[in-house]
Short mmCIF file of C-alpha atoms and ligand atoms in Angstrom, two decimals:
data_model
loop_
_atom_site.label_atom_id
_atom_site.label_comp_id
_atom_site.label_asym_id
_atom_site.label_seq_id
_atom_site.Cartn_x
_atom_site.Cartn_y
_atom_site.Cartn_z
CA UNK N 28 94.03 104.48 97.30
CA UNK N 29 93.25 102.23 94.48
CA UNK N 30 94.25 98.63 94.81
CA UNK N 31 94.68 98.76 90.79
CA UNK N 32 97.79 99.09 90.09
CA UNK N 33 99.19 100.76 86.65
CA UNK N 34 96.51 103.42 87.22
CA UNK N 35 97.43 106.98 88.10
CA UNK N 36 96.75 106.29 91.39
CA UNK N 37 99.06 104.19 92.82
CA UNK N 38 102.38 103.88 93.92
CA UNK N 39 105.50 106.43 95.49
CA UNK N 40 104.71 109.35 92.97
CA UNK N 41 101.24 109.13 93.67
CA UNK N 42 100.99 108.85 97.56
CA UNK N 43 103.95 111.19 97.86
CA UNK N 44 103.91 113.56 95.09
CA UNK N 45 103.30 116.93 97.37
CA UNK N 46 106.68 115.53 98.89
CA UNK N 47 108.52 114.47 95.84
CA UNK N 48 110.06 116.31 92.47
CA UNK N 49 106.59 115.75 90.86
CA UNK N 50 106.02 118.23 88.03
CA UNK N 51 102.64 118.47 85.81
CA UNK N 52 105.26 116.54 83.75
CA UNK N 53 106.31 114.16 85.37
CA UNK N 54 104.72 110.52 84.27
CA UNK N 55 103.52 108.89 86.99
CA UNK N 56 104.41 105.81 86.56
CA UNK N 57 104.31 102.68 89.17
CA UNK N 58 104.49 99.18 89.16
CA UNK N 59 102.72 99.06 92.63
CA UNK N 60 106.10 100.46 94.85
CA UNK N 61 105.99 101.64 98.36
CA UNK N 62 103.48 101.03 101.22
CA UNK N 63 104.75 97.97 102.36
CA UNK N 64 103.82 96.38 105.72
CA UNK N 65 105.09 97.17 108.84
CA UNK N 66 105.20 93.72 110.73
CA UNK N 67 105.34 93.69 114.48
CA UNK N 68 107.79 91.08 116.14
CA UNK N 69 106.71 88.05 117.78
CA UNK N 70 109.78 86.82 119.26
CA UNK N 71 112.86 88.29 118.79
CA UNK N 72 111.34 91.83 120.89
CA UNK N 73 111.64 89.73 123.69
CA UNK N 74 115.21 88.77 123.01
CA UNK N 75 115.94 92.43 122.01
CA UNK N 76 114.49 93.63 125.53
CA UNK N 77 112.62 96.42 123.84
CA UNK N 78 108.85 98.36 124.13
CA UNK N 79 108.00 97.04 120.60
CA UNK N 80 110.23 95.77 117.59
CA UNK N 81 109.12 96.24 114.08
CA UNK N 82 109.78 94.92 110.20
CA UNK N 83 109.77 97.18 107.65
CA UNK N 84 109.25 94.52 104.53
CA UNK N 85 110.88 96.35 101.90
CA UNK N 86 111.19 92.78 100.65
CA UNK N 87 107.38 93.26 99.38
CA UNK N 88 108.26 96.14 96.96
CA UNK N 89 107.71 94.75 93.47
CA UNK N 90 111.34 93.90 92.54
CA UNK N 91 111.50 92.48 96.01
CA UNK N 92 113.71 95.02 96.93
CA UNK N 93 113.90 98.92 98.83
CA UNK N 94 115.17 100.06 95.95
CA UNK N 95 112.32 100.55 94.00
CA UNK N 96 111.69 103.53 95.91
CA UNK N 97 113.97 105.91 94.68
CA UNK N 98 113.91 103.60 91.33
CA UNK N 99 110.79 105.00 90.30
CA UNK N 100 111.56 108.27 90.84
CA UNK N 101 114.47 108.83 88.86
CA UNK N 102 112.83 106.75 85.95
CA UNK N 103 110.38 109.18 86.24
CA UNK N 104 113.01 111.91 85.63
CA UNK N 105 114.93 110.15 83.28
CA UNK N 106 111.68 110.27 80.92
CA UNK N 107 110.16 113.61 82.10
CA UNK N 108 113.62 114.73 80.40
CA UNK N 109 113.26 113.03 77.24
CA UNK N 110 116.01 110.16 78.43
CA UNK N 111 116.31 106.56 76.01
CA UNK N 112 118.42 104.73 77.96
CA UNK N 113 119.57 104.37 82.21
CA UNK N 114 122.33 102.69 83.11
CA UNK N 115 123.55 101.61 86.82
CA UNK N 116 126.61 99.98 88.83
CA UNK N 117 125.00 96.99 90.95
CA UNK N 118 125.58 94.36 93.69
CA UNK N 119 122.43 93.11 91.96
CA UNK N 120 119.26 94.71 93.82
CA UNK N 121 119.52 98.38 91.99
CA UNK N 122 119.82 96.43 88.49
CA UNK N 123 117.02 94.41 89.49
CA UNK N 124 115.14 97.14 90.55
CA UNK N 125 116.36 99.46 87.29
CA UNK N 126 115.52 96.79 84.63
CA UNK N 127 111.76 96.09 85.77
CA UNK N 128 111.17 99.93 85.56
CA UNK N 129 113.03 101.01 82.39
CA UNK N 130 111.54 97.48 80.79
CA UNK N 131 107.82 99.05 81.94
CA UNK N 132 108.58 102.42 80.73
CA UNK N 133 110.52 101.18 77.21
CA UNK N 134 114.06 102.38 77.90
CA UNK N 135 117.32 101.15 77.35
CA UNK N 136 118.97 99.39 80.27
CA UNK N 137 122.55 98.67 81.13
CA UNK N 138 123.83 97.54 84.53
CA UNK N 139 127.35 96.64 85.70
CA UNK N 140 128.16 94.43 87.70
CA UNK N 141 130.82 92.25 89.67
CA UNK N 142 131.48 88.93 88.17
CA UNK N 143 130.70 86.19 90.49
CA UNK N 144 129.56 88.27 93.68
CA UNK N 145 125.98 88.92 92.42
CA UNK N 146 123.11 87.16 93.62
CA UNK N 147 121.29 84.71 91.35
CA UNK N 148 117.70 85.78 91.73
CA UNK N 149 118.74 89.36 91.44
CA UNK N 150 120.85 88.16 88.29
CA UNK N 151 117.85 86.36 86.99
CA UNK N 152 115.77 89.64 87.49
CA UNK N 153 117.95 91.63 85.31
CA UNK N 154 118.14 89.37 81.86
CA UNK N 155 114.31 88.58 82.50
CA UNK N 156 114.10 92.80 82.31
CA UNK N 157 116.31 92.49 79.10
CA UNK N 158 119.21 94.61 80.76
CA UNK N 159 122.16 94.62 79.02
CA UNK N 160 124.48 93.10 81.44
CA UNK N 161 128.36 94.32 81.82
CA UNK N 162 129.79 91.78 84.15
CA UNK N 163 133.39 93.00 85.60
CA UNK N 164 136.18 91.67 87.05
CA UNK N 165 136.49 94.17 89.66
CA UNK N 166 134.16 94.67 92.94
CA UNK N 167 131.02 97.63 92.79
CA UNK N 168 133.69 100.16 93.53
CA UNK N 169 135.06 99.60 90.23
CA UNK N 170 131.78 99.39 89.05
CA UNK N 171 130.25 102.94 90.20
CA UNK N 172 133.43 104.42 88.87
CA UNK N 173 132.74 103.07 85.18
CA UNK N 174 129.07 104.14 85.22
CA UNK N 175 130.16 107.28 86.75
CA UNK N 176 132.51 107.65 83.72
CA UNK N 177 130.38 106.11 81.22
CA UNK N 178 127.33 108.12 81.97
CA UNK N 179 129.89 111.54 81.38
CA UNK N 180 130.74 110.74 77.70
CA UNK N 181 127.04 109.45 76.79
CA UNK N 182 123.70 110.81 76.65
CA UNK N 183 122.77 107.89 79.48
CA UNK N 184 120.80 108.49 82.34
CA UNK N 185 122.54 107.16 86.07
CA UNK N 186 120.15 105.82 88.59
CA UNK N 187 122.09 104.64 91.18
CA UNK N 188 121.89 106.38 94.30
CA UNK N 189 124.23 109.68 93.55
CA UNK N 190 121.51 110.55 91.56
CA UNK N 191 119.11 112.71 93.56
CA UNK N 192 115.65 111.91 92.98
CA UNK N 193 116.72 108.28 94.14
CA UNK N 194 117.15 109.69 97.56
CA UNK N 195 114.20 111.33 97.22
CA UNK N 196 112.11 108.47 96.45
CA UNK N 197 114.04 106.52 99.16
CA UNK N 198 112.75 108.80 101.62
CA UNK N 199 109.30 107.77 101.14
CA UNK N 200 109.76 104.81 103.87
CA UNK N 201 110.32 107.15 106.77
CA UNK N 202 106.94 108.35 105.58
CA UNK N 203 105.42 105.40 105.65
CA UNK N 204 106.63 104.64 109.16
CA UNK N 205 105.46 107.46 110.70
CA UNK N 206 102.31 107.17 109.23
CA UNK N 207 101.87 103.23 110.61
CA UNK N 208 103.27 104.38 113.70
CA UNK N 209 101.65 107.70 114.68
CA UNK N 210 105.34 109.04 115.33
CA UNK N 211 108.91 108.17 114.74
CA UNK N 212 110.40 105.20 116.25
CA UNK N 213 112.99 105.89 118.99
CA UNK N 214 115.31 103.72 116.57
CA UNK N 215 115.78 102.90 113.16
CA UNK N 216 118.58 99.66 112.25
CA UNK N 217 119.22 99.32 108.76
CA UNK N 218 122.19 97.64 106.68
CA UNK N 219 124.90 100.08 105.14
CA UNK N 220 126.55 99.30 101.92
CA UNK N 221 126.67 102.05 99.27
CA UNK N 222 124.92 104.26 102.21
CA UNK N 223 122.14 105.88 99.79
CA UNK N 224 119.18 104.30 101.90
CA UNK N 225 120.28 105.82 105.63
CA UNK N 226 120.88 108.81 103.98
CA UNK N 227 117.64 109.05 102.59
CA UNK N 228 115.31 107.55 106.05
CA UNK N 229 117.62 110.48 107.57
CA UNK N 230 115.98 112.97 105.24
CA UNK N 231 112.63 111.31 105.32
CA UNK N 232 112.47 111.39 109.09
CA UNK N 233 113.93 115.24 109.21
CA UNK N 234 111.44 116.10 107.15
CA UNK N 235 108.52 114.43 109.27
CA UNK N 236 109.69 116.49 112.20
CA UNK N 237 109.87 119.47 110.09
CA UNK N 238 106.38 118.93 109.18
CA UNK N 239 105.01 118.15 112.83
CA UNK N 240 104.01 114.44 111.79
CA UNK N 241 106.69 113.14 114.09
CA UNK N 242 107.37 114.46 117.53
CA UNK N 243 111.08 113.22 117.26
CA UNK N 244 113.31 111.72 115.22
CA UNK N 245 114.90 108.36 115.60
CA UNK N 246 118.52 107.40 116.08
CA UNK N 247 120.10 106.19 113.43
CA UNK N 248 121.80 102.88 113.71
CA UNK N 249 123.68 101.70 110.30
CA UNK N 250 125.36 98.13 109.87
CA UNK N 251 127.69 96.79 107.76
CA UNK N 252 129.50 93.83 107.46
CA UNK N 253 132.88 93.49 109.06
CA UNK N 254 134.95 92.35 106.22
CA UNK N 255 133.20 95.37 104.09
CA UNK N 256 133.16 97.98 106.78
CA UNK N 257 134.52 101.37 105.47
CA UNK N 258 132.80 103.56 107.56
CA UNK N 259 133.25 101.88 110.86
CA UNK N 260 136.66 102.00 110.49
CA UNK N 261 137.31 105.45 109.11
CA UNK N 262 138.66 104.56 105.54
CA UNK N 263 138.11 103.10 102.64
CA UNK N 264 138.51 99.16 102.23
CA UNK N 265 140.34 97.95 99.25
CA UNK N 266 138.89 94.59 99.02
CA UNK N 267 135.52 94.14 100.70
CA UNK N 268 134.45 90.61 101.48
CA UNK N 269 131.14 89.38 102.99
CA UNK N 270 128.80 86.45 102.31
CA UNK N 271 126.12 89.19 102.72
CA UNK N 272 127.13 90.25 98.64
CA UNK N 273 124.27 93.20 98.65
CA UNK N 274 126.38 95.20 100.65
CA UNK N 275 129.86 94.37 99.67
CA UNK N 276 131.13 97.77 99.21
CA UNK N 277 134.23 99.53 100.21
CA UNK N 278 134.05 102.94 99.54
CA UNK N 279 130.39 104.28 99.70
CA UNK N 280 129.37 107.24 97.13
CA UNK N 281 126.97 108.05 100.24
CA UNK N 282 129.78 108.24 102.90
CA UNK N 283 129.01 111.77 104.16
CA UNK N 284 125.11 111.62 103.85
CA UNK N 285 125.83 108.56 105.98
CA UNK N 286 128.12 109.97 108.86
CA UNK N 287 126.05 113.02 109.00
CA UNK N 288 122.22 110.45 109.47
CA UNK N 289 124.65 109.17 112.30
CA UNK N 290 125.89 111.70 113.97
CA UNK N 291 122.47 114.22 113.97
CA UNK N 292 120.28 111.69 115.18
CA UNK N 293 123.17 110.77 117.81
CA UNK N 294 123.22 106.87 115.87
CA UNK N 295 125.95 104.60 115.34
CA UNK N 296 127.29 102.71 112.51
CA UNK N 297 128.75 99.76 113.97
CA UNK N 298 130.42 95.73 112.00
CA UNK N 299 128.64 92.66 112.45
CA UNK N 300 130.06 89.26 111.71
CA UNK N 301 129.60 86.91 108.71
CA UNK N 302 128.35 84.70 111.18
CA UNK N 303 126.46 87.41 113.01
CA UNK N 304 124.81 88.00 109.98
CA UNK N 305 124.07 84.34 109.01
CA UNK N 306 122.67 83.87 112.82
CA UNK N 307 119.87 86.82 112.29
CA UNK N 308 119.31 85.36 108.44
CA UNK N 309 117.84 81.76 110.62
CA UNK N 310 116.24 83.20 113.25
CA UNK N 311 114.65 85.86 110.99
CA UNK N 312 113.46 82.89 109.23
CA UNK N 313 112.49 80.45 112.03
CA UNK N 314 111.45 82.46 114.19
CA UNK N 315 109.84 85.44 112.58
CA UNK N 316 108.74 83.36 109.17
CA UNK N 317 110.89 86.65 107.69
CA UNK N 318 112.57 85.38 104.67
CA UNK N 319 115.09 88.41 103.99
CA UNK N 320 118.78 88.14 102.49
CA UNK N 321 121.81 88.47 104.19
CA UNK N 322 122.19 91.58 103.12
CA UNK N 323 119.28 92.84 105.05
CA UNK N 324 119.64 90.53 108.18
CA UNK N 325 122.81 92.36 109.35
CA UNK N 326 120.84 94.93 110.89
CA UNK N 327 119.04 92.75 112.85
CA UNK N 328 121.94 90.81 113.74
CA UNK N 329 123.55 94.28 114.52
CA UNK N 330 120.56 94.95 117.00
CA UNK N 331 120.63 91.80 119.08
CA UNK N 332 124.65 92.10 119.30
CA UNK N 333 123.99 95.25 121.07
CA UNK N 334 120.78 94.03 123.53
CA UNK N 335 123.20 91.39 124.36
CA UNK N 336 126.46 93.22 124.97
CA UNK N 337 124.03 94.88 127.96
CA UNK N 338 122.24 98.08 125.96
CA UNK N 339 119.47 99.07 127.67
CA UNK N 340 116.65 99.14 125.24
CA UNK N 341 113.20 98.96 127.49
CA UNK N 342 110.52 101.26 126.29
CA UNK N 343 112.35 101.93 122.86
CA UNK N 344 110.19 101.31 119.49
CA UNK N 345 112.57 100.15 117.40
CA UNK N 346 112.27 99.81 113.58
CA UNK N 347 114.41 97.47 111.50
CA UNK N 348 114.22 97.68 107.81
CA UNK N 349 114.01 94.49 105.71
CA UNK N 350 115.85 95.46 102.44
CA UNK N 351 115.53 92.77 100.34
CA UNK N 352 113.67 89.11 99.64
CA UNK N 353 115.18 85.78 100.69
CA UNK N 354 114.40 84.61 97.07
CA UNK N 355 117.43 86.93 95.72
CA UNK N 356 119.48 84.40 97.20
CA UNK N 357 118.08 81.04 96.96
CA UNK N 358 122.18 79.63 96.71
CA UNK N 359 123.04 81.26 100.17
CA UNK N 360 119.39 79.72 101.62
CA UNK N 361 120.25 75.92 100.01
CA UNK N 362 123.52 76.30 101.56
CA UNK N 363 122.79 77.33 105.06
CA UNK N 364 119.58 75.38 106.01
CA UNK N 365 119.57 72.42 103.39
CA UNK N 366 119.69 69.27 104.90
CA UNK N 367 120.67 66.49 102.88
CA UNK N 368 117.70 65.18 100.31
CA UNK N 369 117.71 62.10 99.36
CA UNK N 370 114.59 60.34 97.45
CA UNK N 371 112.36 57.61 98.83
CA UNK N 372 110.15 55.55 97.60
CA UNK N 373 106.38 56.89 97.61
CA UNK N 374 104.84 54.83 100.63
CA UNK N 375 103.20 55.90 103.51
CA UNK N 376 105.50 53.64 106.09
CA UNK N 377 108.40 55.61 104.50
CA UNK N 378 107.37 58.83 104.57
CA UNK N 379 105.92 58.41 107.90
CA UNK N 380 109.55 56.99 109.08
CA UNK N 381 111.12 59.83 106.81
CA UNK N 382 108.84 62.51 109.25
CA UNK N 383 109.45 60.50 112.68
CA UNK N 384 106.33 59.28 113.52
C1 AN7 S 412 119.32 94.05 100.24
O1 AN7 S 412 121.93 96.98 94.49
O2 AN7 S 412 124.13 98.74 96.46
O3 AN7 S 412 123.46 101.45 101.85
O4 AN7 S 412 123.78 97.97 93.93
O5 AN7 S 412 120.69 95.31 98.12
O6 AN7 S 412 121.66 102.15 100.28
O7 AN7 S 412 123.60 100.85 99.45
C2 AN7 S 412 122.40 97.32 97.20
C3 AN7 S 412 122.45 97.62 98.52
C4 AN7 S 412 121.07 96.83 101.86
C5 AN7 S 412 122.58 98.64 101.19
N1 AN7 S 412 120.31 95.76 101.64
O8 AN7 S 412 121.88 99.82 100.92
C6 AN7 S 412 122.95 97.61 94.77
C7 AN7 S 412 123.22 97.96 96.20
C8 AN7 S 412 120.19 95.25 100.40
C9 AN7 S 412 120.85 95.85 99.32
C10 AN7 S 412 121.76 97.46 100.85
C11 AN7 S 412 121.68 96.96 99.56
P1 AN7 S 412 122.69 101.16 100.61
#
């Protein structure tokens, strides 16, 4: 494969199209998506107890999200079908992720999303795209139910995840993984907000085994915050809260695709903590030099809550996927790890004092 990216050959529709909606009409476009690294632990394997714990650095997709994925694919449709204009719902990654594609390709783009619970980086990514933003004052929920609505009365295309080919393109990671790995892992961890993505590694990995590139398939262990955990406790929640604002979501379009990933493979979808959350987020950081969001540190945190509440997890290959970049969030990053900064003067005794030598 071509390191050239904008070529034909390059990106999800390329290296996937014998698994993927790909007509002779579809354009195959790319802004250099999919086959990201897979990033062995160094540290936290050891506190997980495991065979061998892997990264899955969605973070490295070109919007610096996972969502890019499925993104492409349903641009793809959305022009192969003569679409102007796409319009999504967004806790900020899938408008990100819509507005560098439908900028590239020359569409309209409108995203809604909730006032005030919306990442600045992933903000910054949509008016830099030229979205037209809709900012709410209601949570996604509310959101997903307008574009639902919206995209009813107008010739506008949806791309969040109820659309199909986003699943499809979303599916392209359990691919990948496979591939890096020579099989399945015995587990994958990933977080859970509107529940598109476990729906879609579900269908990736069935689809593996179907094929005979994987010998098994892995069990499927969702996470979502506990102040935004719908399906954990069996209904939806009225008004999700978490720091983690990527997957503050209360009542999941993806709900079934999500209990059924859980319950083939044999998985779980199990709360973690705010603080859980924020505890994976450092050690992610200082420990693996992983710079992810909260968002996607929650499934790690999710992982080591369970090798420390006594699961045993020797000889498992465990995968957990990386979702999104640190640099989404640079507010949440300032306020957890910032010390204090205060200027000094530009002299080598006081810097040296400043760094404790
Ligand atoms: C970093 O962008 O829902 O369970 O509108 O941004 O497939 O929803 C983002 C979700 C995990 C949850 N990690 O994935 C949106 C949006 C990050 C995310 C999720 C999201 P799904």
């Amino acid at each position: 494969m071509s390191a050239i990216v904008g070529q034909r050959d390059a990106g999800v529709l390329f290296r996937f199209k014998d698994r993927l909606p790909v007509t002779d009409a579809t354009p195959m476009i790319t802004l250099g998506e999919g086959s990201t690294p897979l990033v062995r632990s160094v540290r936290l394997e050891e506190a997980v107890g495991c065979e061998a714990l892997y990264f899955k650095l969605e973070s490295c997709n070109p919007s610096g999200s996972f969502k890019d994925r499925g993104m492409v694919v349903a641009v793809a449709k959305a022009l192969e079908r003569g679409d102007t204009a796409v319009l999504c719902a967004s806790t900020g990654n899938t408008s990100a992720s819509a507005a560098a594609y439908a900028a590239r390709c020359h569409l309209r783009v409108y995203v809604i999303v909730p006032h005030g619970n919306i990442a600045e980086g992933k903000l910054a990514q949509a008016v830099a795209h030229g979205a037209r933003i809709i900012a709410i004052d209601g949570g996604f929920d509310d959101a997903l139910r307008l574009a639902r609505e919206i995209t009813q009365r107008h010739p506008i295309a949806l791309v969040n995840s109820v659309n199909p080919h986003r699943i499809e393109g979303q599916k392209t990671a359990s691919f990948e993984i496979v591939d890096d790995l020579g099989d399945a892992p015995d587990i994958l961890c990933l977080p859970v907000g509107n529940a598109g993505n476990i729906t879609a590694y579900w269908k990736g990995f069935v689809e593996s085994y179907q094929r005979e590139e994987a010998t098994k398939k892995p069990l499927m262990w969702g996470f979502q915050a506990a102040g935004a955990a719908p399906i954990v406790a069996g209904e939806p929640v009225a008004e999700p809260r978490t720091l983690a604002t990527a997957i503050r979501i209360g009542n999941p379009a993806s709900w079934e695709g999500a209990t059924n990933a859980r319950d083939e493979s044999g998985g779980d979808i199990r709360a973690v903590t705010d603080d859980e959350i924020v505890d994976a987020y450092r050690r992610l950081a200082q420990e693996e030099g992983i710079f992810c969001e909260p968002a996607s540190a929650a499934c790690v945190a999710g992982l080591l809550g369970r090798a420390k509440d006594g699961e045993d997890l020797a000889g498992k290959t465990i995968v957990c996927v990386i979702t999104g970049n640190g640099l989404k969030d640079p507010e949440r990053a300032m306020a957890e790890f910032a010390p204090e900064l205060h200027a000094i003067a530009p002299e080598v005794s006081r810097v040296e004092a400043e760094m404790g030598l």
